[in-house]
Amino acid sequence: GNDSLKQYNGIVVLGNHISSHDVKNKNGLLYTNFNRTICDAFANENILDMQGITEAISRYYYSNGDSFEGIFITPEYQERFDELASEAIEYYE
């Protein structure tokens, strides 16, 4: 995290000691890749509204030929991902 980014609308700084694992840099903004974002959401599900993650997983599924291929979830969250994936498939029906 970078505290100077708080001034921009829509950017949330979660902390200044975030692992650089699966972090991308685009135009000076740091963000996590899709797989890490999902795993981080599961790790913090008790404080998050998972609607955005459900929508993102649904969009991923339908824009990738009705497939979750390319999503890699750590084993500890695989069961929860499977549940959310099922909800995501039905989300827009």
GROMACS .gro file of N, CA and C in nm:
model
  279
    1GLY      N    1   0.081  -0.118   0.000
    1GLY     CA    2   0.000   0.000   0.000
    1GLY      C    3   0.086   0.125   0.000
    2ASN      N    4   0.031   0.231  -0.048
    2ASN     CA    5   0.099   0.359  -0.050
    2ASN      C    6  -0.001   0.463   0.000
    3ASP      N    7   0.025   0.519   0.116
    3ASP     CA    8  -0.070   0.612   0.178
    3ASP      C    9  -0.102   0.733   0.090
    4SER      N   10  -0.012   0.770   0.001
    4SER     CA   11  -0.038   0.886  -0.084
    4SER      C   12  -0.152   0.859  -0.183
    5LEU      N   13  -0.186   0.734  -0.205
    5LEU     CA   14  -0.293   0.701  -0.299
    5LEU      C   15  -0.432   0.721  -0.242
    6LYS      N   16  -0.444   0.740  -0.113
    6LYS     CA   17  -0.574   0.757  -0.049
    6LYS      C   18  -0.652   0.874  -0.108
    7GLN      N   19  -0.581   0.970  -0.166
    7GLN     CA   20  -0.648   1.088  -0.221
    7GLN      C   21  -0.730   1.056  -0.345
    8TYR      N   22  -0.707   0.942  -0.411
    8TYR     CA   23  -0.777   0.909  -0.533
    8TYR      C   24  -0.905   0.832  -0.502
    9ASN      N   25  -1.012   0.869  -0.566
    9ASN     CA   26  -1.141   0.804  -0.547
    9ASN      C   27  -1.134   0.658  -0.591
   10GLY      N   28  -1.183   0.569  -0.508
   10GLY     CA   29  -1.191   0.428  -0.544
   10GLY      C   30  -1.070   0.346  -0.508
   11ILE      N   31  -0.966   0.406  -0.453
   11ILE     CA   32  -0.847   0.330  -0.416
   11ILE      C   33  -0.846   0.311  -0.266
   12VAL      N   34  -0.830   0.189  -0.224
   12VAL     CA   35  -0.826   0.158  -0.082
   12VAL      C   36  -0.688   0.103  -0.049
   13VAL      N   37  -0.625   0.157   0.051
   13VAL     CA   38  -0.497   0.108   0.097
   13VAL      C   39  -0.524   0.015   0.214
   14LEU      N   40  -0.493  -0.113   0.195
   14LEU     CA   41  -0.520  -0.211   0.300
   14LEU      C   42  -0.408  -0.219   0.401
   15GLY      N   43  -0.291  -0.175   0.364
   15GLY     CA   44  -0.178  -0.179   0.455
   15GLY      C   45  -0.051  -0.146   0.381
   16ASN      N   46   0.051  -0.120   0.457
   16ASN     CA   47   0.180  -0.085   0.398
   16ASN      C   48   0.275  -0.203   0.394
   17HIS      N   49   0.231  -0.318   0.435
   17HIS     CA   50   0.317  -0.435   0.438
   17HIS      C   51   0.248  -0.551   0.368
   18ILE      N   52   0.211  -0.529   0.244
   18ILE     CA   53   0.141  -0.629   0.165
   18ILE      C   54   0.243  -0.708   0.085
   19SER      N   55   0.230  -0.840   0.085
   19SER     CA   56   0.321  -0.925   0.009
   19SER      C   57   0.319  -0.885  -0.138
   20SER      N   58   0.434  -0.890  -0.201
   20SER     CA   59   0.443  -0.855  -0.342
   20SER      C   60   0.409  -0.973  -0.432
   21HIS      N   61   0.371  -1.086  -0.373
   21HIS     CA   62   0.334  -1.205  -0.449
   21HIS      C   63   0.213  -1.177  -0.537
   22ASP      N   64   0.226  -1.202  -0.667
   22ASP     CA   65   0.118  -1.183  -0.765
   22ASP      C   66   0.066  -1.040  -0.770
   23VAL      N   67   0.155  -0.943  -0.754
   23VAL     CA   68   0.119  -0.802  -0.765
   23VAL      C   69   0.169  -0.751  -0.899
   24LYS      N   70   0.084  -0.679  -0.967
   24LYS     CA   71   0.117  -0.620  -1.097
   24LYS      C   72   0.133  -0.469  -1.080
   25ASN      N   73   0.203  -0.407  -1.174
   25ASN     CA   74   0.222  -0.264  -1.173
   25ASN      C   75   0.183  -0.210  -1.310
   26LYS      N   76   0.086  -0.122  -1.311
   26LYS     CA   77   0.044  -0.060  -1.437
   26LYS      C   78   0.034   0.090  -1.414
   27ASN      N   79   0.113   0.164  -1.488
   27ASN     CA   80   0.113   0.310  -1.477
   27ASN      C   81   0.136   0.357  -1.334
   28GLY      N   82   0.219   0.285  -1.261
   28GLY     CA   83   0.252   0.324  -1.124
   28GLY      C   84   0.153   0.278  -1.018
   29LEU      N   85   0.043   0.213  -1.060
   29LEU     CA   86  -0.053   0.160  -0.964
   29LEU      C   87  -0.027   0.012  -0.943
   30LEU      N   88  -0.022  -0.029  -0.820
   30LEU     CA   89  -0.002  -0.169  -0.786
   30LEU      C   90  -0.136  -0.234  -0.761
   31TYR      N   91  -0.154  -0.355  -0.814
   31TYR     CA   92  -0.278  -0.428  -0.792
   31TYR      C   93  -0.249  -0.577  -0.798
   32THR      N   94  -0.333  -0.655  -0.734
   32THR     CA   95  -0.314  -0.800  -0.734
   32THR      C   96  -0.378  -0.861  -0.858
   33ASN      N   97  -0.323  -0.974  -0.902
   33ASN     CA   98  -0.383  -1.042  -1.017
   33ASN      C   99  -0.514  -1.107  -0.973
   34PHE      N  100  -0.589  -1.159  -1.069
   34PHE     CA  101  -0.723  -1.211  -1.041
   34PHE      C  102  -0.719  -1.325  -0.940
   35ASN      N  103  -0.625  -1.419  -0.956
   35ASN     CA  104  -0.618  -1.533  -0.864
   35ASN      C  105  -0.591  -1.486  -0.721
   36ARG      N  106  -0.498  -1.395  -0.705
   36ARG     CA  107  -0.467  -1.346  -0.570
   36ARG      C  108  -0.585  -1.269  -0.513
   37THR      N  109  -0.652  -1.190  -0.596
   37THR     CA  110  -0.767  -1.114  -0.549
   37THR      C  111  -0.874  -1.207  -0.493
   38ILE      N  112  -0.899  -1.317  -0.563
   38ILE     CA  113  -0.999  -1.414  -0.516
   38ILE      C  114  -0.955  -1.474  -0.383
   39CYS      N  115  -0.831  -1.520  -0.375
   39CYS     CA  116  -0.782  -1.582  -0.251
   39CYS      C  117  -0.782  -1.482  -0.136
   40ASP      N  118  -0.742  -1.358  -0.163
   40ASP     CA  119  -0.745  -1.255  -0.058
   40ASP      C  120  -0.889  -1.230  -0.012
   41ALA      N  121  -0.983  -1.234  -0.105
   41ALA     CA  122  -1.124  -1.215  -0.068
   41ALA      C  123  -1.170  -1.328   0.023
   42PHE      N  124  -1.134  -1.452  -0.009
   42PHE     CA  125  -1.172  -1.563   0.078
   42PHE      C  126  -1.108  -1.550   0.216
   43ALA      N  127  -0.984  -1.504   0.219
   43ALA     CA  128  -0.915  -1.488   0.347
   43ALA      C  129  -0.981  -1.382   0.434
   44ASN      N  130  -1.050  -1.287   0.370
   44ASN     CA  131  -1.113  -1.177   0.443
   44ASN      C  132  -1.264  -1.174   0.426
   45GLU      N  133  -1.321  -1.288   0.393
   45GLU     CA  134  -1.464  -1.296   0.364
   45GLU      C  135  -1.551  -1.248   0.479
   46ASN      N  136  -1.504  -1.265   0.600
   46ASN     CA  137  -1.584  -1.225   0.715
   46ASN      C  138  -1.605  -1.074   0.723
   47ILE      N  139  -1.524  -0.995   0.651
   47ILE     CA  140  -1.540  -0.850   0.654
   47ILE      C  141  -1.576  -0.792   0.517
   48LEU      N  142  -1.596  -0.878   0.418
   48LEU     CA  143  -1.624  -0.832   0.282
   48LEU      C  144  -1.764  -0.869   0.237
   49ASP      N  145  -1.816  -0.791   0.146
   49ASP     CA  146  -1.936  -0.826   0.072
   49ASP      C  147  -1.886  -0.899  -0.052
   50MET      N  148  -1.920  -1.024  -0.067
   50MET     CA  149  -1.865  -1.107  -0.174
   50MET      C  150  -1.939  -1.090  -0.307
   51GLN      N  151  -2.034  -1.000  -0.315
   51GLN     CA  152  -2.109  -0.982  -0.439
   51GLN      C  153  -2.017  -0.947  -0.555
   52GLY      N  154  -1.923  -0.857  -0.534
   52GLY     CA  155  -1.831  -0.818  -0.641
   52GLY      C  156  -1.746  -0.934  -0.688
   53ILE      N  157  -1.701  -1.017  -0.595
   53ILE     CA  158  -1.621  -1.134  -0.631
   53ILE      C  159  -1.708  -1.233  -0.708
   54THR      N  160  -1.831  -1.253  -0.662
   54THR     CA  161  -1.923  -1.344  -0.733
   54THR      C  162  -1.946  -1.295  -0.876
   55GLU      N  163  -1.968  -1.167  -0.893
   55GLU     CA  164  -1.989  -1.111  -1.026
   55GLU      C  165  -1.865  -1.127  -1.113
   56ALA      N  166  -1.748  -1.104  -1.055
   56ALA     CA  167  -1.623  -1.117  -1.130
   56ALA      C  168  -1.599  -1.261  -1.174
   57ILE      N  169  -1.628  -1.355  -1.086
   57ILE     CA  170  -1.611  -1.497  -1.121
   57ILE      C  171  -1.711  -1.536  -1.229
   58SER      N  172  -1.833  -1.485  -1.218
   58SER     CA  173  -1.934  -1.513  -1.320
   58SER      C  174  -1.891  -1.458  -1.455
   59ARG      N  175  -1.846  -1.335  -1.456
   59ARG     CA  176  -1.799  -1.274  -1.582
   59ARG      C  177  -1.682  -1.353  -1.640
   60TYR      N  178  -1.589  -1.394  -1.554
   60TYR     CA  179  -1.475  -1.473  -1.600
   60TYR      C  180  -1.524  -1.602  -1.667
   61TYR      N  181  -1.616  -1.670  -1.602
   61TYR     CA  182  -1.668  -1.797  -1.651
   61TYR      C  183  -1.730  -1.782  -1.790
   62TYR      N  184  -1.818  -1.685  -1.805
   62TYR     CA  185  -1.890  -1.670  -1.931
   62TYR      C  186  -1.803  -1.609  -2.041
   63SER      N  187  -1.701  -1.535  -2.006
   63SER     CA  188  -1.613  -1.478  -2.109
   63SER      C  189  -1.499  -1.572  -2.145
   64ASN      N  190  -1.492  -1.687  -2.078
   64ASN     CA  191  -1.388  -1.786  -2.106
   64ASN      C  192  -1.450  -1.918  -2.150
   65GLY      N  193  -1.554  -1.910  -2.231
   65GLY     CA  194  -1.614  -2.031  -2.288
   65GLY      C  195  -1.675  -2.122  -2.185
   66ASP      N  196  -1.744  -2.065  -2.086
   66ASP     CA  197  -1.807  -2.143  -1.979
   66ASP      C  198  -1.704  -2.230  -1.906
   67SER      N  199  -1.594  -2.168  -1.870
   67SER     CA  200  -1.485  -2.241  -1.806
   67SER      C  201  -1.417  -2.155  -1.700
   68PHE      N  202  -1.369  -2.221  -1.597
   68PHE     CA  203  -1.288  -2.155  -1.494
   68PHE      C  204  -1.139  -2.183  -1.517
   69GLU      N  205  -1.106  -2.237  -1.633
   69GLU     CA  206  -0.966  -2.267  -1.663
   69GLU      C  207  -0.884  -2.139  -1.652
   70GLY      N  208  -0.773  -2.148  -1.584
   70GLY     CA  209  -0.686  -2.033  -1.564
   70GLY      C  210  -0.698  -1.973  -1.426
   71ILE      N  211  -0.800  -2.012  -1.353
   71ILE     CA  212  -0.812  -1.967  -1.214
   71ILE      C  213  -0.745  -2.073  -1.126
   72PHE      N  214  -0.654  -2.028  -1.043
   72PHE     CA  215  -0.581  -2.118  -0.953
   72PHE      C  216  -0.606  -2.072  -0.810
   73ILE      N  217  -0.669  -2.159  -0.734
   73ILE     CA  218  -0.706  -2.129  -0.596
   73ILE      C  219  -0.623  -2.216  -0.504
   74THR      N  220  -0.574  -2.158  -0.396
   74THR     CA  221  -0.497  -2.236  -0.301
   74THR      C  222  -0.588  -2.343  -0.240
   75PRO      N  223  -0.531  -2.458  -0.207
   75PRO     CA  224  -0.613  -2.570  -0.157
   75PRO      C  225  -0.703  -2.535  -0.039
   76GLU      N  226  -0.659  -2.447   0.047
   76GLU     CA  227  -0.740  -2.414   0.165
   76GLU      C  228  -0.872  -2.344   0.129
   77TYR      N  229  -0.879  -2.283   0.011
   77TYR     CA  230  -1.000  -2.213  -0.031
   77TYR      C  231  -1.072  -2.282  -0.146
   78GLN      N  232  -1.026  -2.399  -0.187
   78GLN     CA  233  -1.084  -2.466  -0.304
   78GLN      C  234  -1.231  -2.502  -0.282
   79GLU      N  235  -1.265  -2.553  -0.167
   79GLU     CA  236  -1.404  -2.591  -0.141
   79GLU      C  237  -1.495  -2.468  -0.144
   80ARG      N  238  -1.450  -2.361  -0.083
   80ARG     CA  239  -1.530  -2.237  -0.084
   80ARG      C  240  -1.541  -2.182  -0.226
   81PHE      N  241  -1.433  -2.191  -0.304
   81PHE     CA  242  -1.438  -2.145  -0.443
   81PHE      C  243  -1.542  -2.226  -0.520
   82ASP      N  244  -1.543  -2.356  -0.500
   82ASP     CA  245  -1.639  -2.442  -0.572
   82ASP      C  246  -1.783  -2.398  -0.541
   83GLU      N  247  -1.810  -2.364  -0.415
   83GLU     CA  248  -1.944  -2.316  -0.377
   83GLU      C  249  -1.975  -2.184  -0.446
   84LEU      N  250  -1.880  -2.091  -0.440
   84LEU     CA  251  -1.903  -1.960  -0.501
   84LEU      C  252  -1.910  -1.970  -0.653
   85ALA      N  253  -1.833  -2.060  -0.712
   85ALA     CA  254  -1.837  -2.080  -0.857
   85ALA      C  255  -1.975  -2.125  -0.901
   86SER      N  256  -2.035  -2.213  -0.823
   86SER     CA  257  -2.170  -2.260  -0.854
   86SER      C  258  -2.269  -2.143  -0.849
   87GLU      N  259  -2.256  -2.058  -0.748
   87GLU     CA  260  -2.341  -1.940  -0.737
   87GLU      C  261  -2.315  -1.844  -0.854
   88ALA      N  262  -2.190  -1.832  -0.893
   88ALA     CA  263  -2.152  -1.739  -1.000
   88ALA      C  264  -2.210  -1.781  -1.134
   89ILE      N  265  -2.215  -1.911  -1.159
   89ILE     CA  266  -2.271  -1.960  -1.285
   89ILE      C  267  -2.419  -1.923  -1.294
   90GLU      N  268  -2.489  -1.928  -1.183
   90GLU     CA  269  -2.632  -1.898  -1.181
   90GLU      C  270  -2.663  -1.751  -1.156
   91TYR      N  271  -2.562  -1.670  -1.134
   91TYR     CA  272  -2.580  -1.532  -1.088
   91TYR      C  273  -2.668  -1.449  -1.180
   92TYR      N  274  -2.646  -1.457  -1.310
   92TYR     CA  275  -2.720  -1.373  -1.404
   92TYR      C  276  -2.839  -1.443  -1.467
   93GLU      N  277  -2.870  -1.564  -1.422
   93GLU     CA  278  -2.983  -1.636  -1.479
   93GLU      C  279  -3.115  -1.590  -1.417
   0.00000   0.00000   0.00000
